[in-house]
Coordinates of C-alpha atoms and ligand atoms in Angstrom, one line a residue:
M24 CA 92.3 34.9 55.3
R25 CA 92.2 36.0 51.7
V26 CA 93.5 39.1 50.2
H27 CA 92.6 40.2 46.7
L28 CA 95.2 42.1 44.8
T29 CA 95.1 44.8 42.1
A30 CA 96.3 43.7 38.7
T31 CA 99.6 45.7 39.1
A32 CA 100.3 44.1 42.5
A33 CA 99.5 40.7 41.2
A34 CA 101.9 41.1 38.3
A35 CA 104.7 42.0 40.8
V36 CA 103.9 39.0 42.9
R37 CA 104.1 36.8 39.8
R38 CA 107.5 38.2 39.0
G39 CA 108.6 37.2 42.4
H40 CA 108.5 40.6 44.1
P41 CA 108.1 39.8 47.8
W42 CA 106.2 42.9 48.9
V43 CA 102.5 43.9 48.5
Y44 CA 101.9 47.5 49.4
R45 CA 98.7 48.5 51.0
D46 CA 97.5 50.3 47.9
G47 CA 98.0 47.0 46.0
I48 CA 95.1 45.5 47.9
A49 CA 91.8 45.5 46.1
D50 CA 89.9 43.8 48.9
G51 CA 90.6 41.8 52.1
G52 CA 92.7 42.0 55.2
G53 CA 90.1 44.5 56.6
H54 CA 92.0 47.1 54.6
G55 CA 90.9 47.8 51.1
S56 CA 91.9 50.0 48.3
K57 CA 89.9 53.0 49.6
R58 CA 92.8 53.9 51.8
G59 CA 95.1 54.4 48.8
D60 CA 97.8 55.7 51.2
G61 CA 100.3 56.4 48.5
K62 CA 103.2 55.3 50.6
R63 CA 105.1 53.8 47.7
G64 CA 107.8 56.4 47.8
E65 CA 108.3 55.9 51.5
R66 CA 110.0 52.6 51.7
G67 CA 113.3 52.9 53.4
D68 CA 116.7 52.0 52.5
G69 CA 118.2 48.6 52.2
K70 CA 121.3 49.2 54.2
R71 CA 120.5 51.2 57.3
G72 CA 118.0 48.9 58.8
E73 CA 114.9 51.0 58.2
R74 CA 113.7 49.2 55.1
G75 CA 110.1 49.4 54.2
D76 CA 108.6 50.3 57.5
G77 CA 106.9 53.4 56.1
K78 CA 104.9 55.4 58.5
R79 CA 104.2 53.4 61.6
G80 CA 101.4 53.7 64.0
E81 CA 98.7 54.0 61.4
R82 CA 96.9 50.8 62.4
A83 CA 94.7 48.9 60.1
H84 CA 91.7 50.1 61.9
R85 CA 89.4 49.9 58.9
G86 CA 87.8 46.5 59.6
G87 CA 91.0 45.3 61.2
A88 CA 90.3 41.7 60.5
A89 CA 93.9 40.5 60.2
A90 CA 96.6 40.9 62.8
S91 CA 100.3 41.1 62.2
G92 CA 101.8 37.7 61.5
D93 CA 98.6 36.1 60.1
V94 CA 99.0 33.9 57.1
V95 CA 97.1 35.4 54.1
E96 CA 96.3 33.8 50.8
L97 CA 96.7 36.1 47.8
S98 CA 94.3 36.1 44.8
A99 CA 93.6 38.4 41.9
E100 CA 91.3 38.7 38.9
G101 CA 91.5 35.4 37.1
A102 CA 93.9 33.9 39.7
P103 CA 92.2 32.3 42.6
F104 CA 95.5 31.4 44.2
L105 CA 98.5 33.6 43.6
G106 CA 100.6 32.8 46.7
R107 CA 100.8 33.0 50.4
G108 CA 102.3 35.6 52.7
L109 CA 102.2 37.2 56.1
W110 CA 100.2 40.2 57.0
D111 CA 101.6 43.3 58.6
A112 CA 99.0 45.5 60.2
D113 CA 101.2 48.6 60.5
S114 CA 103.8 48.8 57.8
A115 CA 103.4 50.4 54.4
I116 CA 104.1 46.9 53.2
A117 CA 100.9 45.0 54.0
V118 CA 102.0 41.5 52.9
R119 CA 105.4 39.9 52.5
V120 CA 105.1 37.0 50.1
F121 CA 106.6 33.7 51.1
Q122 CA 105.5 31.3 48.4
R123 CA 103.6 31.0 45.2
T124 CA 102.8 27.3 45.4
Q125 CA 99.9 25.7 47.3
A126 CA 102.2 23.2 49.2
P127 CA 103.7 23.1 51.7
P128 CA 101.6 25.0 54.2
L129 CA 103.2 28.2 55.4
D130 CA 104.2 27.3 59.0
E131 CA 107.3 27.4 61.1
R132 CA 108.6 24.1 59.7
A133 CA 108.5 25.6 56.1
I134 CA 110.3 28.7 57.4
A135 CA 112.8 26.6 59.3
E136 CA 113.6 24.6 56.1
R137 CA 114.4 27.8 54.2
L138 CA 116.6 29.0 57.0
E139 CA 118.5 25.7 57.0
R140 CA 119.1 26.2 53.3
A141 CA 120.3 29.7 53.8
F142 CA 122.7 28.6 56.6
A143 CA 124.0 25.7 54.6
L144 CA 124.9 28.0 51.7
R145 CA 127.0 30.1 54.1
D146 CA 128.7 27.0 55.3
G147 CA 130.1 26.6 51.8
W148 CA 130.7 30.2 51.0
F149 CA 132.7 31.0 54.1
A150 CA 134.6 27.7 54.6
G151 CA 138.3 28.5 54.8
R152 CA 137.9 32.2 54.5
D153 CA 139.0 33.2 58.0
T154 CA 135.7 35.1 58.4
T155 CA 133.5 34.7 61.5
A156 CA 131.0 37.5 60.8
Y157 CA 128.5 37.3 58.0
R158 CA 124.8 37.5 57.2
L159 CA 123.2 34.1 57.8
C160 CA 119.9 35.1 56.3
N161 CA 119.2 38.2 54.2
G162 CA 115.4 38.2 54.6
E163 CA 113.6 38.6 51.2
G164 CA 116.9 37.7 49.3
D165 CA 116.9 34.3 51.1
R166 CA 113.2 33.9 50.6
V167 CA 112.5 34.4 54.3
P168 CA 111.0 37.9 54.1
S169 CA 111.5 40.3 57.0
L170 CA 114.1 38.1 58.8
V171 CA 117.7 39.2 58.9
I172 CA 120.2 37.2 60.9
D173 CA 123.8 38.2 61.2
R174 CA 126.5 36.0 62.8
Y175 CA 129.3 37.4 64.9
E176 CA 131.5 34.6 66.1
R177 CA 129.3 32.6 68.6
A178 CA 126.5 35.1 68.6
A179 CA 123.6 35.6 66.2
V180 CA 121.7 38.9 66.0
I181 CA 118.2 38.9 64.5
R182 CA 116.6 42.0 63.0
L183 CA 113.0 42.0 61.9
D184 CA 111.7 44.3 59.2
G185 CA 108.1 45.1 59.9
D186 CA 106.0 43.3 62.5
M187 CA 104.8 40.2 60.8
L188 CA 107.4 37.8 62.1
A189 CA 107.4 39.0 65.7
P190 CA 104.5 36.7 66.7
W191 CA 106.4 33.8 65.1
L192 CA 109.7 34.3 66.9
D193 CA 108.9 32.0 69.9
R194 CA 108.0 29.2 67.6
L195 CA 111.0 29.7 65.3
L196 CA 113.5 30.0 68.1
P197 CA 113.9 26.2 68.9
H198 CA 114.6 25.6 65.2
L199 CA 117.0 28.5 65.1
A200 CA 118.8 27.4 68.2
R201 CA 119.2 23.9 66.8
A202 CA 120.4 24.9 63.3
L203 CA 122.7 27.6 64.6
G204 CA 123.9 25.6 67.6
A205 CA 125.1 22.9 65.1
R206 CA 127.3 25.6 63.6
G207 CA 128.8 26.8 66.8
V208 CA 126.4 29.7 67.5
R209 CA 125.6 29.7 71.2
S210 CA 123.7 33.0 71.8
I211 CA 120.8 34.6 69.9
G212 CA 119.8 38.2 70.4
L213 CA 117.2 40.5 68.8
R214 CA 118.2 43.9 67.6
A215 CA 115.7 46.8 68.0
R216 CA 114.7 48.7 64.9
A217 CA 116.6 51.8 63.9
S218 CA 114.6 54.4 65.7
A219 CA 112.4 52.1 67.7
A220 CA 111.7 52.5 71.4
G221 CA 113.6 49.3 71.9
E222 CA 116.6 51.0 73.4
D223 CA 117.0 50.7 77.1
A224 CA 118.3 53.4 79.5
D225 CA 122.0 52.8 78.8
G226 CA 121.5 52.9 75.0
K227 CA 121.6 49.2 74.4
K228 CA 119.7 48.1 71.4
L229 CA 120.0 44.3 71.8
A230 CA 117.6 42.0 73.6
H231 CA 118.7 38.5 74.7
L232 CA 116.6 35.6 73.3
H233 CA 118.6 32.4 73.8
G234 CA 121.8 31.0 75.2
P235 CA 124.5 32.7 77.2
P236 CA 124.3 36.5 77.4
L237 CA 125.7 38.2 74.3
P238 CA 128.8 40.3 74.8
D239 CA 128.3 44.0 74.3
R240 CA 131.5 44.1 72.2
L241 CA 133.6 41.5 70.6
F242 CA 136.3 40.9 68.0
V243 CA 135.3 39.0 64.9
R244 CA 137.5 38.0 61.9
E245 CA 136.9 39.2 58.4
T246 CA 139.0 37.9 55.6
G247 CA 141.9 37.4 58.1
V248 CA 141.5 40.8 59.7
A249 CA 140.3 41.3 63.3
M250 CA 137.4 43.7 63.7
E251 CA 135.7 45.0 66.8
V252 CA 131.9 44.9 66.6
D253 CA 129.7 46.8 69.0
L254 CA 126.7 44.5 69.3
A255 CA 124.9 46.4 71.9
R256 CA 125.1 50.0 70.6
G257 CA 126.6 49.9 67.1
Q258 CA 125.0 50.6 63.8
K259 CA 122.9 48.0 61.9
T260 CA 123.3 44.8 63.8
G261 CA 126.8 45.9 64.9
A262 CA 128.8 46.2 61.7
F263 CA 128.5 46.9 58.0
L264 CA 129.0 43.4 56.8
D265 CA 128.0 44.3 53.3
Q266 CA 131.3 46.0 52.7
R267 CA 133.4 43.0 53.5
D268 CA 134.6 42.3 50.0
N269 CA 135.1 45.9 49.3
R270 CA 137.3 46.3 52.4
A271 CA 139.4 43.4 51.1
R272 CA 139.6 45.3 47.8
V273 CA 140.8 48.4 49.5
R274 CA 143.4 46.4 51.3
A275 CA 144.9 45.4 47.9
L276 CA 144.5 49.0 46.5
A277 CA 146.3 50.5 49.4
A278 CA 149.7 48.9 48.7
G279 CA 152.3 51.6 48.3
R280 CA 149.8 54.5 48.9
R281 CA 151.3 57.2 51.1
R282 CA 148.2 59.0 52.3
V283 CA 144.8 57.4 52.5
L284 CA 141.6 59.2 53.5
N285 CA 138.6 57.2 54.8
L286 CA 135.6 59.4 55.1
F287 CA 132.6 58.3 57.2
S288 CA 134.9 55.7 58.7
Y289 CA 132.7 54.3 61.5
A290 CA 134.6 51.5 63.2
G291 CA 137.5 51.8 60.8
G292 CA 137.0 48.8 58.7
F293 CA 138.3 50.4 55.5
S294 CA 141.0 52.2 57.5
V295 CA 142.5 49.1 59.0
A296 CA 142.3 47.3 55.6
A297 CA 144.3 50.2 54.1
A298 CA 146.8 50.2 56.9
L299 CA 147.3 46.4 56.6
G300 CA 147.6 46.8 52.9
G301 CA 150.6 49.0 53.3
A302 CA 149.3 52.6 53.3
G303 CA 151.7 55.0 54.9
R304 CA 149.3 57.1 56.9
V305 CA 145.5 56.6 57.1
T306 CA 143.2 59.4 58.1
S307 CA 139.8 58.3 59.4
V308 CA 137.0 60.9 59.5
D309 CA 133.7 60.3 61.3
S310 CA 131.4 62.6 63.3
A311 CA 131.1 59.9 66.1
S312 CA 134.1 59.8 68.4
A313 CA 133.0 56.4 69.8
A314 CA 133.5 54.9 66.4
H315 CA 137.2 56.1 66.4
A316 CA 137.7 54.5 69.9
S317 CA 136.5 51.2 68.4
A318 CA 138.6 51.7 65.3
Q319 CA 141.8 52.2 67.4
R320 CA 141.1 49.0 69.3
T321 CA 140.8 47.2 66.0
F322 CA 144.1 48.7 64.8
R323 CA 145.8 47.4 67.9
E324 CA 144.3 44.0 67.7
N325 CA 145.8 43.7 64.2
G326 CA 149.2 44.8 65.4
V327 CA 149.0 48.3 63.8
D328 CA 149.9 51.3 66.0
P329 CA 147.0 53.8 65.8
A330 CA 149.5 56.5 66.7
A331 CA 151.0 56.2 63.3
H332 CA 147.6 57.2 61.8
E333 CA 145.1 59.9 62.2
F334 CA 141.5 59.8 63.6
V335 CA 139.5 63.0 63.1
T336 CA 136.1 63.6 64.8
A337 CA 134.5 66.0 62.4
D338 CA 131.8 66.6 59.8
A339 CA 133.2 65.1 56.5
F340 CA 132.2 68.2 54.5
D341 CA 133.9 70.6 56.9
F342 CA 137.0 68.3 57.0
L343 CA 137.3 68.3 53.2
E344 CA 136.9 72.1 53.1
K345 CA 139.7 72.5 55.6
A346 CA 141.9 69.9 54.0
R347 CA 141.7 71.6 50.7
A348 CA 142.5 75.0 52.3
R349 CA 145.6 73.4 53.9
G350 CA 146.6 71.9 50.5
D351 CA 146.4 68.3 51.8
R352 CA 146.3 65.7 49.1
Y353 CA 145.6 62.0 49.3
D354 CA 146.4 59.2 46.9
L355 CA 143.5 56.9 48.0
V356 CA 140.2 58.1 49.2
I357 CA 137.3 56.0 50.4
C358 CA 134.0 57.7 50.8
D359 CA 131.1 55.6 52.2
P360 CA 128.5 58.0 53.6
P361 CA 125.2 57.0 55.3
S362 CA 122.2 56.8 53.0
F363 CA 121.3 60.3 51.6
A364 CA 118.0 59.0 50.1
P365 CA 115.8 57.1 52.5
S366 CA 112.9 57.6 50.2
E367 CA 112.1 58.1 46.5
R368 CA 111.1 61.7 47.3
A369 CA 114.5 62.4 48.9
K370 CA 116.3 61.4 45.7
P371 CA 116.9 64.8 44.0
R372 CA 118.3 66.2 47.3
A373 CA 120.4 63.1 47.8
L374 CA 121.9 63.4 44.3
G375 CA 122.8 67.0 45.1
A376 CA 124.5 65.9 48.3
Y377 CA 126.5 63.2 46.6
R378 CA 127.6 65.7 44.0
R379 CA 128.7 68.2 46.6
L380 CA 130.6 65.5 48.4
H381 CA 132.3 64.2 45.4
T382 CA 133.3 67.6 44.2
A383 CA 135.0 68.2 47.6
V384 CA 136.6 64.8 47.6
A385 CA 138.0 65.2 44.1
R386 CA 139.7 68.4 45.2
V387 CA 141.9 66.6 47.7
L388 CA 142.5 63.6 45.5
D389 CA 146.1 63.7 44.1
R390 CA 146.9 63.1 40.4
G391 CA 147.3 59.4 40.0
G392 CA 145.1 58.7 43.1
I393 CA 142.3 56.3 43.5
L394 CA 138.8 57.2 44.6
C395 CA 136.4 54.6 46.1
A396 CA 132.9 56.1 46.2
A397 CA 130.0 54.2 47.8
S398 CA 126.3 54.6 48.0
C399 CA 124.0 52.4 50.1
S400 CA 120.6 53.8 48.9
S401 CA 118.4 51.5 46.8
H402 CA 116.7 54.6 45.4
I403 CA 119.9 55.7 43.7
T404 CA 120.7 53.4 40.8
A405 CA 124.2 52.7 39.6
E406 CA 123.7 55.1 36.7
D407 CA 122.3 57.8 39.0
F408 CA 125.3 57.4 41.2
L409 CA 127.8 57.5 38.4
A410 CA 126.3 60.8 37.3
T411 CA 127.5 62.2 40.6
L412 CA 131.0 61.2 39.7
D413 CA 131.2 62.7 36.2
D414 CA 133.9 65.1 34.9
A415 CA 131.8 68.2 35.6
T416 CA 131.2 67.1 39.2
L417 CA 134.8 66.1 39.8
E418 CA 136.2 69.1 37.9
R419 CA 138.8 66.9 36.3
D420 CA 139.1 64.6 33.3
D421 CA 141.9 62.2 34.3
L422 CA 139.9 59.5 36.0
R423 CA 138.3 56.3 34.6
I424 CA 136.0 53.7 36.2
R425 CA 138.2 50.8 37.1
A426 CA 135.5 48.7 38.6
I427 CA 132.0 48.8 40.0
H428 CA 131.2 46.4 42.9
G429 CA 128.1 45.7 44.9
Q430 CA 127.2 43.6 47.9
P431 CA 128.6 40.2 48.7
E432 CA 127.0 36.8 48.3
D433 CA 125.7 36.7 51.9
H434 CA 123.4 39.7 51.0
P435 CA 121.6 37.9 48.1
T436 CA 118.6 39.5 46.3
L437 CA 116.0 38.4 43.8
P438 CA 115.7 39.5 40.2
A439 CA 112.4 41.2 40.8
W440 CA 113.4 42.7 44.2
W441 CA 115.4 45.7 43.0
E442 CA 115.1 47.3 46.4
G443 CA 117.5 44.7 47.8
R444 CA 120.3 45.8 45.5
Y445 CA 121.3 48.9 47.3
L446 CA 125.1 48.9 47.4
K447 CA 127.3 50.6 44.8
F448 CA 131.1 50.7 45.3
V449 CA 132.8 52.5 42.4
V450 CA 136.5 52.5 42.0
L451 CA 137.9 55.4 39.9
E452 CA 141.5 55.7 39.0
Ligands
LIG7 N1 132.3 52.9 55.9 C1 131.8 52.3 57.1 C2 130.3 52.6 57.3 C3 129.9 54.0 57.3 S1 128.4 54.3 58.1 C4 132.1 50.8 57.2 O1 132.4 50.2 56.2 O2 132.0 50.2 58.3 C5 128.2 56.0 58.1 C6 129.1 56.7 59.2 O3 129.1 58.1 58.8 C7 128.7 56.6 60.6 O4 129.7 56.1 61.4 C8 128.3 58.1 61.0 O5 128.7 58.3 62.3 C9 129.1 58.8 60.0 N2 128.6 60.1 59.7 C10 127.3 60.5 59.4 N3 127.2 61.8 59.0 C11 128.5 62.3 59.0 C12 129.1 63.5 58.6 N4 128.3 64.5 58.2 N5 130.4 63.6 58.8 C13 131.2 62.6 59.2 N6 130.6 61.4 59.5 C14 129.3 61.2 59.4

């Protein structure tokens, strides 16, 4: 099937942007420009697994010629062939672009070849790093749009953004099983989407696809550190793998720090890193108590006594307010909240929330302390985010930016795909 793009959408495709929004379609797919649904601002956030789904349930009923997963050929004024992609009948993203060349045909063999390339890169990147959990395929960033695959020891967990690859899964599975099996992966599971109805009665969000049953929970290794991952019920595909290198950085920064505060600590990745790095006492704050239970098992697995540290189930803003009132001070604070800006429209509010948070954090950061502030929203640029860490916000003038980090190599992006570069990790000292 052919889909004719507007000039703007065609230019983006030429640059290598992998998405065509519905309003970028001039004609074709049974879904023309008359809809003009203006969903551009609704694409989700790169990190929390809700990327680009927009409003679901608004089927392409106008004409409805194409079904999710159909191969479409893209054209535009003066460009009879722009590329090839897969159609999504439901998502705000109508087409995810796979290639801009005529050959080879877009079939499971072509996709399998790209996957093999992605896996082979990881073989090299993670050789000898004592790391058994990493992203095997980062969808668009690995030129396999929509397909995210994370490895946890002998298990691989797939997450699909949008619907277009779901009809392909059966055909791709034998290729995946072979390529991953050769690398020691025995089981493959499928993670339900963030808020999807894919959760069964006991809250499990993981469906079995191949091999022995996947464990609900397991320990992986990350840069030499043991880490419990909740595959069945945890966030994302189980862990925030994108903070791996930043956790290693925190481990180094924690040496000799007496009191460390990890806000939004989830399964305690930054906490155990700080403890192993030599921090005296680490306080982990998260609103989810199950996350603390997981963190404590991770502490024990690494030979660290959780009783020597503190796990607080509380709202981070409330905690900071009380900590300040008590006069508590910390000499290293890690602050990695969930995305405050799931859409472009939410941006002003999100910036305000980051500011309030950073003001409160700065009030409990001791003189000479280090602040690690993270943002995982692609709608907040690095400059936007730094503006929420300026002197006026922090009410102090003694800090400097020591480093700005992002996501690790197993979360690659494309030059034109700015949405993929979501993670900011700013170290102020
Ligand atoms: N830093 C973590 C990831 C954080 S994810 C890591 O590297 O693994 C965000 C976490 O914030 C979740 O665990 C969620 O339970 C928690 N959370 C969300 N809102 C919160 C709030 N207002 N106060 C405290 N924790 C919150």
